Amino acid sequence: MVSTMVSDATPLITFQNVSKTYPNGTEALREVSLDVPRQDFVFLVGPSGAGKSTLVRLLIREERATTGKIFVDGQELGRLKRRQLPHLRRKIGIVFQDFKLLPNLTVFQNVGFAVRVTDGELRHLKPKVEEVLSIVGLDGKEKKFPDELSGGEQQRVAIARALVHDPKIFLADEPTGNLDPATSWEILQLLLQINARGTTVLMATHNREIVDVMRRRVIAIESGRIARDEDAGGYHAQANLESR
Amino acid sequence: MLRRIWNRAEFAASSAWQNFWRNATVSVAGLLIVWVVLLALGSLLLGLHSLDEVVNVEKSRASVISIFLADSTPLSSAMDFKAHLERDPRVSAVTFVTKDQAMEKFRQMPALSPEVVESLGTNPLPASLDVTVHDIRDLAAIDKEVRASPLVDKSPATNYEPSVIDKIILLARVAGIAGLVLIIALTALSIFIIMLTIRTAIYLRRKEIEVMKLVGATDWFVRWPFILEGIMTGGAGAILAVAIVGFGYRPAVQNLQSVLIFVPFFYDPNFLRVVLAAMLAFGMFLGVFGSYLGVRRFLHQ
C-alpha cells in the first residue's frame, strides 16, 4: 500500500465536522471535530450512549461517518475501499471491556492468532508473541487458557494481542469496566507504558478516579457533541467539581 | 511465501474440518441431500442416454417393413411383387423371407422356450417381403399401397407400427422433463441446506470472526474456511454418489437386459465416465455456491 508522506506535525487522527446518524434515526455524533497528535494520551469520557463507542467504531471504520471527514495517519477513512480495511485495522490495536479472547485457545495461541489470520511473518511469530507477552507481564503463562486467568490477566492477553502488529494507535474501549480498582490501575500503568513507547492511546472510560488522578487530556462527549476538550482535565468540568 | 500459503491452507482446512463436525447434524444433512441430487442426476443422464440409444436402434429397425404374404400366394407372383417393389425409388432393398425362414427366426427368440414353439404344430407364420427404405417417413405411404395388393395377407398385412418410436421418444421426453424438474428442485434444496450449514458454522464461530476482523484479517481469509467446508460437504456427497453410480451402472444394465429382452440396452463405459465427472463437478459446484451464499450476506455488514 502506498502511504502518503505524513510529517510528524500532522495529527495522527483528525475528525472534521463528523456526524453519524444510524439508519434508525439515532444521531450518535453531531459535528464533532478533534485532532489527536502522535503519541498523545487521551481519555474519552461521557455518559453511556453519549457517542464514545460510535467514535471508536468510526475509527476502525466499522461504521462510516454520515457527514464530515475522518483522517487516520493521513488517510481519509471515507475513501478507503473495503479491501483496504484490514490494513487500517492492523495499524490500530483495540481492546474492550469484555476482552474478546477465544476460550479454546491458549494465551500464546490467542496472541499468535492475530499474526496467523493476517498473514503475518510466521518466522517471527514466536519471538513476537513472547515479546508482547513480556511487555504485558505474562511471561510463563503462555500455555494457560483464558478461563484459568484472572480478569486483569485476561485483559493483558487482549492488550498483548492488540500490540502484536506494532500499532500506531491503541484504542481501549472501557478496558477497566470489568476490573477491580487495583487491577484497573495496573492496566492503566500498562497503557501508559505503551504510550511511552510511542503509541498514541485513546481510552474511553467511566472510571472517574483514574481520569481525575492522571490529569491527561480529556475529551468529554455528551449527546453526540464534544462538551469539553482540555489538557490535564478531570472527569467532570472544573465548574462541576467546584460546586460539589 | 510457501510458508504463508501453507499457513492459510492449514488454517482453512482445520477450521473447515472442525466446523463440519461441530454441527455434524446439519453437515450430514447437507452431504446427504447433495448425494441424493447427484444420484438423481446420474441416473437421469444414464437413463436418457439408454433411451436415446434404444430410439436409434429402433429407428434403424424401423426403416425395414415386413410385408406378410398370404399363404396362397404363388412364388412367381411373390417374385413379381418383389421386382415391382425394387423398382420403387423410395426402396433401397427387398428380401424374400420364406415361411421356414420366418419360423427359424422365431425359434431363435431367446424369450421363447422350445416347447412353446413345438406346441404350435403347423407353421402359422407367413412368408414376407422385407423392404428397406431410404427414408422412414415413406413407410406410411408404402404400407398403405401394399395393403391394396391381393397377394398380401390380411391379418396382419405388415408389421408397420408407427407409434412405437413415437412412444419411446415421448417416454424419453417425459422422463427427461420430470427428471429435470426433480433435479432443479433438489438442487435448490441442497444449495439452501448447504447455505444453512455454513450459516450455522458462521454463527458458531462468530466470536472468532469478530476477532479476525478486529485484528485485520482480510475478507477472504475469513471466508475460505467456510467455502472449503462447502466444498468438503459437496465433494463428500459427490464421491458417495459417484461410487454408487459407478459400481451400480453395469449390474443395473444387466438386470434390465434380462427383464426387457426386446429392448436393446447397452453398457456404455465412455458415457459413464462423462456422467461421473459431471456428477463430481456438480457436487463441488453445489458446495461452493451454497457456501458462497452462506458467507456473502453475513460477512458483508
XYZ file of N, CA and C in Angstrom, chain B residues 136-275:
420
model
N -37.420 -43.279 -43.524
C -38.519 -43.946 -42.809
C -39.838 -43.183 -42.921
N -39.766 -41.922 -43.365
C -41.020 -41.165 -43.490
C -41.876 -41.674 -44.656
N -41.255 -42.483 -45.563
C -42.021 -43.047 -46.690
C -42.760 -44.318 -46.302
N -42.466 -44.816 -45.112
C -43.030 -46.111 -44.703
C -44.551 -46.114 -44.737
N -45.144 -45.029 -44.233
C -46.593 -44.984 -44.141
C -47.235 -45.131 -45.523
N -46.667 -44.414 -46.523
C -47.230 -44.470 -47.892
C -47.102 -45.871 -48.476
N -45.895 -46.468 -48.313
C -45.670 -47.818 -48.847
C -46.621 -48.806 -48.169
N -46.734 -48.666 -46.867
C -47.635 -49.542 -46.121
C -49.036 -49.486 -46.699
N -49.503 -48.264 -46.987
C -50.867 -48.074 -47.487
C -51.035 -48.729 -48.874
N -50.018 -48.556 -49.738
C -50.090 -49.087 -51.101
C -50.153 -50.617 -51.106
N -49.230 -51.233 -50.329
C -49.137 -52.696 -50.412
C -50.361 -53.381 -49.812
N -51.029 -52.715 -48.897
C -52.229 -53.301 -48.306
C -53.312 -53.564 -49.362
N -53.265 -52.781 -50.457
C -54.265 -52.923 -51.513
C -54.042 -54.183 -52.367
N -52.797 -54.707 -52.331
C -52.461 -55.853 -53.187
C -53.170 -57.117 -52.713
N -53.699 -57.935 -53.639
C -54.402 -59.184 -53.271
C -53.450 -60.253 -52.739
N -52.144 -60.078 -53.020
C -51.188 -61.094 -52.605
C -50.923 -61.032 -51.091
N -51.281 -59.933 -50.513
C -50.862 -59.681 -49.125
C -51.844 -60.295 -48.135
N -51.246 -60.871 -47.125
C -52.013 -61.443 -46.023
C -52.825 -60.325 -45.363
N -53.987 -60.681 -44.809
C -54.790 -59.603 -44.230
C -54.664 -59.493 -42.706
N -54.094 -60.547 -42.078
C -54.077 -60.454 -40.611
C -52.717 -60.866 -40.046
N -51.795 -60.031 -39.839
C -51.815 -58.630 -40.274
C -51.171 -58.500 -41.645
N -51.343 -57.346 -42.278
C -50.794 -57.155 -43.619
C -49.306 -56.824 -43.556
N -48.903 -55.999 -42.619
C -47.485 -55.631 -42.462
C -47.198 -55.519 -40.958
N -45.932 -55.366 -40.663
C -45.583 -55.142 -39.255
C -45.398 -53.650 -38.983
N -45.937 -52.825 -39.870
C -45.747 -51.376 -39.701
C -46.442 -50.901 -38.425
N -45.645 -50.299 -37.511
C -46.174 -49.887 -36.206
C -45.593 -48.508 -35.893
N -46.223 -47.471 -36.435
C -45.596 -46.149 -36.344
C -45.488 -45.615 -34.921
N -46.294 -46.110 -34.018
C -46.344 -45.448 -32.713
C -45.228 -45.872 -31.762
N -44.528 -47.004 -32.070
C -43.528 -47.484 -31.105
C -42.433 -46.456 -30.861
N -41.838 -45.948 -31.970
C -40.758 -44.977 -31.810
C -41.285 -43.723 -31.144
N -42.470 -43.306 -31.628
C -43.041 -42.102 -31.027
C -43.217 -42.278 -29.532
N -43.639 -43.477 -29.152
C -43.842 -43.721 -27.717
C -42.535 -43.633 -26.955
N -41.482 -44.219 -27.535
C -40.195 -44.170 -26.842
C -39.705 -42.735 -26.727
N -39.857 -41.996 -27.855
C -39.408 -40.602 -27.816
C -40.205 -39.824 -26.769
N -41.496 -40.090 -26.729
C -42.344 -39.416 -25.746
C -41.899 -39.777 -24.332
N -41.620 -41.084 -24.132
C -41.172 -41.545 -22.822
C -39.894 -40.818 -22.416
N -38.944 -40.742 -23.365
C -37.680 -40.071 -23.081
C -37.926 -38.616 -22.716
N -38.862 -37.994 -23.463
C -39.120 -36.581 -23.219
C -39.751 -36.369 -21.836
N -40.757 -37.187 -21.527
C -41.434 -37.063 -20.232
C -40.443 -37.333 -19.088
N -39.672 -38.437 -19.257
C -38.700 -38.769 -18.213
C -37.693 -37.645 -18.063
N -37.275 -37.085 -19.188
C -36.296 -36.006 -19.164
C -36.835 -34.793 -18.432
N -38.063 -34.391 -18.768
C -38.642 -33.193 -18.146
C -38.892 -33.427 -16.661
N -39.491 -34.589 -16.350
C -39.773 -34.891 -14.944
C -38.468 -34.921 -14.144
N -37.456 -35.581 -14.717
C -36.168 -35.668 -14.031
C -35.548 -34.305 -13.844
N -35.661 -33.484 -14.890
C -35.071 -32.150 -14.824
C -35.727 -31.326 -13.725
N -37.071 -31.388 -13.682
C -37.805 -30.645 -12.655
C -37.369 -31.119 -11.269
N -37.301 -32.440 -11.112
C -36.885 -33.006 -9.831
C -35.489 -32.521 -9.454
N -34.589 -32.550 -10.435
C -33.207 -32.176 -10.141
C -33.098 -30.698 -9.813
N -33.864 -29.874 -10.534
C -33.830 -28.431 -10.225
C -34.318 -28.196 -8.796
N -35.422 -28.868 -8.442
C -35.959 -28.697 -7.086
C -34.935 -29.168 -6.052
N -34.356 -30.345 -6.281
C -33.379 -30.873 -5.331
C -32.121 -30.009 -5.274
N -31.748 -29.445 -6.419
C -30.577 -28.567 -6.454
C -30.817 -27.345 -5.581
N -31.992 -26.728 -5.750
C -32.317 -25.556 -4.937
C -32.291 -25.934 -3.462
N -32.889 -27.081 -3.162
C -32.942 -27.530 -1.774
C -31.538 -27.753 -1.216
N -30.681 -28.375 -2.017
C -29.350 -28.689 -1.493
C -28.524 -27.419 -1.311
N -28.670 -26.474 -2.232
C -27.951 -25.204 -2.062
C -28.432 -24.523 -0.787
N -29.746 -24.574 -0.571
C -30.312 -23.957 0.621
C -29.762 -24.618 1.888
N -29.715 -25.945 1.889
C -29.254 -26.640 3.092
C -27.769 -26.382 3.338
N -26.983 -26.353 2.276
C -25.554 -26.062 2.475
C -25.389 -24.641 3.000
N -26.206 -23.727 2.453
C -26.165 -22.350 2.948
C -26.449 -22.319 4.448
N -27.440 -23.126 4.830
C -27.826 -23.212 6.246
C -26.668 -23.766 7.077
N -26.020 -24.802 6.537
C -24.871 -25.403 7.228
C -23.814 -24.337 7.489
N -23.546 -23.549 6.464
C -22.487 -22.546 6.569
C -22.908 -21.442 7.541
N -24.185 -21.051 7.452
C -24.666 -20.024 8.387
C -24.498 -20.501 9.828
N -24.824 -21.769 10.055
C -24.666 -22.320 11.406
C -23.209 -22.279 11.828
N -22.343 -22.685 10.909
C -20.910 -22.692 11.217
C -20.427 -21.279 11.527
N -20.911 -20.319 10.747
C -20.504 -18.926 10.971
C -21.011 -18.464 12.336
N -22.249 -18.861 12.648
C -22.806 -18.469 13.942
C -21.947 -19.027 15.077
N -21.562 -20.289 14.948
C -20.757 -20.907 15.997
C -19.381 -20.261 16.113
N -18.932 -19.636 15.043
C -17.599 -19.030 15.061
C -17.655 -17.514 15.128
N -18.821 -16.967 15.491
C -18.970 -15.506 15.386
C -17.920 -14.743 16.192
N -17.539 -15.300 17.360
C -16.551 -14.622 18.185
C -15.195 -14.567 17.485
N -14.866 -15.710 16.914
C -13.585 -15.802 16.226
C -13.540 -14.854 15.025
N -14.660 -14.799 14.295
C -14.723 -13.915 13.124
C -14.597 -12.458 13.556
N -15.252 -12.130 14.660
C -15.178 -10.757 15.169
C -13.713 -10.386 15.458
N -13.021 -11.311 16.139
C -11.610 -11.042 16.457
C -10.790 -10.933 15.174
N -11.054 -11.829 14.231
C -10.290 -11.799 12.982
C -10.425 -10.447 12.303
N -11.661 -9.935 12.265
C -11.864 -8.638 11.618
C -11.176 -7.522 12.396
N -11.245 -7.608 13.706
C -10.639 -6.543 14.524
C -9.138 -6.475 14.338
N -8.498 -7.647 14.238
C -7.045 -7.620 14.138
C -6.586 -7.455 12.688
N -7.548 -7.366 11.751
C -7.169 -7.021 10.386
C -6.987 -8.197 9.446
N -7.797 -9.260 9.625
C -7.776 -10.346 8.644
C -8.561 -9.893 7.417
N -8.140 -10.339 6.244
C -8.867 -9.953 5.031
C -10.166 -10.744 4.934
N -11.090 -10.233 4.111
C -12.371 -10.919 3.927
C -12.165 -12.357 3.469
N -11.206 -12.519 2.551
C -11.034 -13.871 2.018
C -10.432 -14.814 3.045
N -9.598 -14.303 3.898
C -9.053 -15.170 4.934
C -10.181 -15.676 5.825
N -11.160 -14.801 6.086
C -12.298 -15.188 6.914
C -13.205 -16.151 6.162
N -13.345 -15.931 4.854
C -14.288 -16.738 4.073
C -13.800 -18.143 3.787
N -12.509 -18.285 3.513
C -12.005 -19.554 2.992
C -12.429 -20.802 3.776
N -12.325 -20.773 5.124
C -12.709 -21.989 5.847
C -14.139 -22.420 5.530
N -15.019 -21.439 5.348
C -16.423 -21.782 5.121
C -16.651 -22.275 3.694
N -15.972 -21.645 2.747
C -16.065 -22.107 1.362
C -15.538 -23.545 1.293
N -14.414 -23.754 1.982
C -13.809 -25.088 1.975
C -14.746 -26.114 2.609
N -15.440 -25.686 3.653
C -16.395 -26.589 4.300
C -17.484 -26.987 3.296
N -17.935 -26.004 2.513
C -18.933 -26.288 1.474
C -18.394 -27.268 0.442
N -17.138 -27.048 0.028
C -16.530 -27.943 -0.959
C -16.429 -29.353 -0.385
N -16.045 -29.423 0.900
C -15.930 -30.738 1.542
C -17.275 -31.455 1.562
N -18.331 -30.712 1.941
C -19.653 -31.315 2.023
C -20.117 -31.784 0.648
N -20.002 -30.871 -0.332
C -20.410 -31.219 -1.695
C -19.573 -32.354 -2.249
N -18.260 -32.281 -2.002
C -17.347 -33.293 -2.534
C -17.608 -34.663 -1.938
N -17.862 -34.709 -0.611
C -18.108 -36.000 0.037
C -19.402 -36.614 -0.495
N -20.447 -35.775 -0.626
C -21.703 -36.274 -1.190
C -21.486 -36.783 -2.604
N -20.674 -36.053 -3.363
C -20.409 -36.428 -4.749
C -19.659 -37.752 -4.833
N -18.660 -37.917 -3.955
C -17.859 -39.147 -4.020
C -18.732 -40.367 -3.712
N -19.608 -40.225 -2.704
C -20.517 -41.331 -2.376
C -21.411 -41.661 -3.568
N -21.965 -40.619 -4.188
C -22.872 -40.836 -5.312
C -22.135 -41.427 -6.510
N -20.936 -40.909 -6.768
C -20.136 -41.405 -7.890
C -19.813 -42.885 -7.703
N -19.480 -43.267 -6.451
C -19.162 -44.667 -6.187
C -20.373 -45.551 -6.495
N -21.550 -45.118 -6.029
C -22.735 -45.949 -6.223
C -23.098 -46.063 -7.700
N -23.127 -44.917 -8.390
C -23.474 -44.954 -9.810
C -22.400 -45.709 -10.595
N -21.124 -45.447 -10.255
C -20.017 -46.067 -10.971
C -20.040 -47.591 -10.889
N -20.315 -48.088 -9.649
C -20.316 -49.544 -9.486
C -21.673 -50.147 -9.811
N -22.726 -49.336 -9.747
C -24.064 -49.885 -9.923
C -24.565 -49.904 -11.360
N -23.918 -49.134 -12.233
C -24.430 -48.984 -13.598
C -24.450 -50.305 -14.362
N -23.335 -51.026 -14.338
C -23.261 -52.259 -15.122
C -24.281 -53.306 -14.639
N -24.333 -53.592 -13.309
C -25.366 -54.532 -12.848
C -26.780 -54.077 -13.196
N -27.028 -52.768 -13.125
C -28.364 -52.265 -13.441
C -28.706 -52.545 -14.894
N -27.747 -52.290 -15.792
C -27.985 -52.541 -17.218
C -28.223 -54.028 -17.449
N -27.402 -54.877 -16.786
C -27.556 -56.321 -16.976
C -28.926 -56.801 -16.505
N -29.375 -56.233 -15.389
C -30.699 -56.574 -14.880
C -31.792 -56.215 -15.866
N -31.710 -54.994 -16.386
C -32.713 -54.521 -17.338
C -32.710 -55.385 -18.591
N -31.486 -55.751 -19.028
C -31.380 -56.576 -20.232
C -32.113 -57.903 -20.057
N -32.045 -58.463 -18.843
C -32.675 -59.769 -18.652
C -34.183 -59.633 -18.461
N -34.652 -58.467 -18.035
C -36.090 -58.279 -17.849
C -36.751 -57.825 -19.143
N -36.145 -56.830 -19.796
C -36.731 -56.267 -21.011
C -35.931 -56.768 -22.212
N -36.191 -58.043 -22.603
C -35.327 -58.656 -23.609
C -35.453 -58.042 -24.988
N -36.605 -57.438 -25.285
C -36.763 -56.888 -26.628
C -36.157 -55.510 -26.779
N -35.806 -54.892 -25.598
C -35.280 -53.518 -25.644
C -33.767 -53.566 -25.643
N -33.150 -52.954 -26.628
C -31.678 -53.023 -26.728
C -30.964 -52.054 -25.774
N -30.743 -52.486 -24.525
C -29.982 -51.668 -23.579
C -28.497 -51.973 -23.714
N -27.675 -50.923 -23.615
C -26.236 -51.122 -23.742
C -25.503 -50.571 -22.539
N -24.350 -51.133 -22.251
C -23.454 -50.596 -21.236
C -22.455 -49.720 -21.976
N -22.396 -48.444 -21.582
C -21.543 -47.506 -22.317
C -20.531 -46.878 -21.359
N -19.334 -47.507 -21.226
C -18.359 -47.022 -20.226
C -17.867 -45.604 -20.512
N -17.807 -45.206 -21.790
C -17.328 -43.853 -22.093
C -18.285 -42.807 -21.568
N -19.590 -43.080 -21.831
C -20.576 -42.125 -21.353
C -20.603 -42.108 -19.824
N -20.416 -43.290 -19.225
C -20.398 -43.372 -17.755
C -19.328 -42.452 -17.187
N -18.153 -42.448 -17.805
C -17.055 -41.611 -17.316
C -17.448 -40.133 -17.357
N -18.092 -39.747 -18.460
C -18.544 -38.352 -18.583
C -19.531 -38.017 -17.466
N -20.476 -38.954 -17.258
C -21.505 -38.718 -16.237
C -20.864 -38.583 -14.853
